[in-house]
Coordinates of C-alpha atoms in Angstrom, one line a residue:
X272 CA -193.6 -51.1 191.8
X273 CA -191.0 -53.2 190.7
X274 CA -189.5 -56.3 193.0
X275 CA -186.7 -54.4 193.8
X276 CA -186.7 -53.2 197.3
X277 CA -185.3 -50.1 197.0
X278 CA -188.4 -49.0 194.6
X279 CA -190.8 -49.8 197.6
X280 CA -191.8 -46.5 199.5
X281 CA -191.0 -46.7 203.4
X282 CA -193.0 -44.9 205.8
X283 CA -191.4 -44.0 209.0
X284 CA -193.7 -42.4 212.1
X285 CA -192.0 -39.3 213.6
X286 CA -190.0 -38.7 216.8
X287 CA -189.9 -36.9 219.5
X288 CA -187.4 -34.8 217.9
X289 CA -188.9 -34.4 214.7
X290 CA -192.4 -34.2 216.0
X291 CA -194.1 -37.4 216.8
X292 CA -197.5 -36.3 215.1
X293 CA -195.5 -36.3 211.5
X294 CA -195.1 -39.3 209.0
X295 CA -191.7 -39.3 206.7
X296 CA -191.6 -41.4 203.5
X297 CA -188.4 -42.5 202.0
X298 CA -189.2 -42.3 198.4
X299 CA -187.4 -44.9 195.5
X300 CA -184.9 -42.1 195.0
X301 CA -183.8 -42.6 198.2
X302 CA -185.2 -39.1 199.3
X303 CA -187.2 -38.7 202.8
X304 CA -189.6 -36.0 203.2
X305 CA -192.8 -35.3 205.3
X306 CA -195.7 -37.0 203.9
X307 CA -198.4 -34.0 204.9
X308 CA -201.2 -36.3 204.0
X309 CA -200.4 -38.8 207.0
X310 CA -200.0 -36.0 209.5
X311 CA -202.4 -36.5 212.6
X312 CA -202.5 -35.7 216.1
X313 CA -202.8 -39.2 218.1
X314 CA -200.8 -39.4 221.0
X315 CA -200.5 -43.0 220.9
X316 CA -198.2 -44.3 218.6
X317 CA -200.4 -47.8 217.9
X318 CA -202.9 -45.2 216.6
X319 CA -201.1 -42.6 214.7
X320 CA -200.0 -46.9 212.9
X321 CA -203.8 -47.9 212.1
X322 CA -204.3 -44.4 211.2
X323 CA -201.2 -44.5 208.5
X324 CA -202.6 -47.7 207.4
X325 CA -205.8 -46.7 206.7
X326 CA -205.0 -43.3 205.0
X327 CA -201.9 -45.5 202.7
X328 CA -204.9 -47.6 201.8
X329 CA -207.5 -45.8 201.0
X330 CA -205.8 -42.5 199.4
X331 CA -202.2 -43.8 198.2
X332 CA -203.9 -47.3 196.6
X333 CA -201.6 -49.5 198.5
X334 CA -202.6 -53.2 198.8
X335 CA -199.2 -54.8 200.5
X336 CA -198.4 -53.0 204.3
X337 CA -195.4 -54.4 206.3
X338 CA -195.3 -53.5 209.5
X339 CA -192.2 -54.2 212.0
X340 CA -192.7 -54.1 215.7
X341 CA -192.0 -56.6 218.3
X342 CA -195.9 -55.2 220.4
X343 CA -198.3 -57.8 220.5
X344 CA -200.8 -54.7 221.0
X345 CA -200.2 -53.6 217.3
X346 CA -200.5 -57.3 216.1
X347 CA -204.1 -57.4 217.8
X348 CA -205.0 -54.5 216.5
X349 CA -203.9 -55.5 212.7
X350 CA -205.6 -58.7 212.9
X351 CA -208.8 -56.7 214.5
X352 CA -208.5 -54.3 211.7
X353 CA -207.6 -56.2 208.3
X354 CA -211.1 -56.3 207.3
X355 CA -211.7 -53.3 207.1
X356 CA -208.5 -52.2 205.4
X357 CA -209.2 -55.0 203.0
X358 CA -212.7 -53.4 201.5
X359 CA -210.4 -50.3 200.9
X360 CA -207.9 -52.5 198.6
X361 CA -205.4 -54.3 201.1
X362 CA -204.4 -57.5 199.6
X363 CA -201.8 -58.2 201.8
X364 CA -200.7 -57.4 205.5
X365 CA -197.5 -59.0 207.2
X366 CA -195.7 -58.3 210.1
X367 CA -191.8 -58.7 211.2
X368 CA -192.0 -59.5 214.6
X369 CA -188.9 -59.5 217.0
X370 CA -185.5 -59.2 216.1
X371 CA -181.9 -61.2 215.4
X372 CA -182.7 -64.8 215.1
X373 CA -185.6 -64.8 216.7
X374 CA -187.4 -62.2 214.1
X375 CA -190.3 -63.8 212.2
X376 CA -192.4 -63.0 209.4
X377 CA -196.1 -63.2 210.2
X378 CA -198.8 -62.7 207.9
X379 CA -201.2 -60.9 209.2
X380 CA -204.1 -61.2 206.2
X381 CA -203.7 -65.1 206.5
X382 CA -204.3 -65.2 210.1
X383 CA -207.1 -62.7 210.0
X384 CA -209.1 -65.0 207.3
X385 CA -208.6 -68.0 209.4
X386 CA -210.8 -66.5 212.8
X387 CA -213.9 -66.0 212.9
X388 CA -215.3 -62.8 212.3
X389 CA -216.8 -62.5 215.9
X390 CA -213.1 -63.2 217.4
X391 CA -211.6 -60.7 215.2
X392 CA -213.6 -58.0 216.8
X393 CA -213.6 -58.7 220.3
X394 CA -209.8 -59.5 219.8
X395 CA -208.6 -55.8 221.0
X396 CA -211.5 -56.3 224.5
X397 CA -209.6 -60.0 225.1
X398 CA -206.2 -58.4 225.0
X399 CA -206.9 -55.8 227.3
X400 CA -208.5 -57.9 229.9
X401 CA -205.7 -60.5 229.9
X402 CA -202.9 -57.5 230.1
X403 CA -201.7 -55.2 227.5
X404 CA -200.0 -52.5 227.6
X405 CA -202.1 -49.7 229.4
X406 CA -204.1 -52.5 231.6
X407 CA -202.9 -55.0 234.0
X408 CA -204.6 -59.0 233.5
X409 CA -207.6 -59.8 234.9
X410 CA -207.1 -63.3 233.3
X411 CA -204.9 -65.2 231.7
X412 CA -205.2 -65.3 227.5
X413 CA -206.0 -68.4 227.4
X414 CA -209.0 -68.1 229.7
X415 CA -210.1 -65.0 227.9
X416 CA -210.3 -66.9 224.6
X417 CA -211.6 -69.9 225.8
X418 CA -214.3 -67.8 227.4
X419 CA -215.0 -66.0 224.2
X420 CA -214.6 -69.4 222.3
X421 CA -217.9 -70.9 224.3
X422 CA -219.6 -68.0 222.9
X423 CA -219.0 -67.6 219.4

């Protein structure tokens, strides 16, 4: 696709009103319609987004994903995940993280290549025991990865 933003496909996850289990693409005509090959039925929206990821991957051939959210869960998860999207084709993965002044661009990929591979997948088990958002902490983050750190 060309440089030209408007020639880049977006991919929006449904809503309650249009059915959270459906995925709408806006297309470079400018035209949104239900993409029926991204249709699934997690409940969890952080899901039905590694799911979309992984299906835009492998079937559509995409190798750049931007993902905006301002949860640190679907960070984890993208960092815990990259490697596997990148033996499907992912080249790139970034994330736009909060919003106004504060937003920020974070690249995911980068960050995932940096840690070691035994970090990246106990990432998602550290979260959770130092709070996320179905658990409450049990310690703090820092704690959980220095713990972790001793071990790798």
């Amino acid at each position: 696709t060309a440089n030209n933003s408007k020639s880049i496909p977006i991919y929006f996850g449904g809503s309650h009103k249009e059915g959270i289990f459906k995925c709408f693409v806006r297309k470079a005509d400018g035209i949104i319609e239900e993409d029926l090959s991204l249709f699934n039925e997690y409940e969890e929206a952080d899901n039905r987004l590694l799911y979309h990821i992984t299906q835009s991957v492998r079937n559509h051939g995409y190798n750049r994903v931007k993902v905006v959210t301002s949860d640190t869960d679907i960070f984890i998860n993208l960092v815990h995940h990259y490697h596997n999207w990148q033996v499907l084709g992912l080249k790139e993965l970034s994330l736009t993280y909060g919003s106004g002044s504060n937003q920020r661009i974070i690249r995911v990929d980068r960050i995932a290549d940096t840690l070691p591979s035994q970090l990246s997948l106990i990432l998602p088990t550290l979260h959770a025991l130092s709070g996320c958002d179905s658990t409450s902490k049990i310690c703090t983050k820092l704690t959980a990865l220095k713990s972790a750190c001793t071990d790798i």
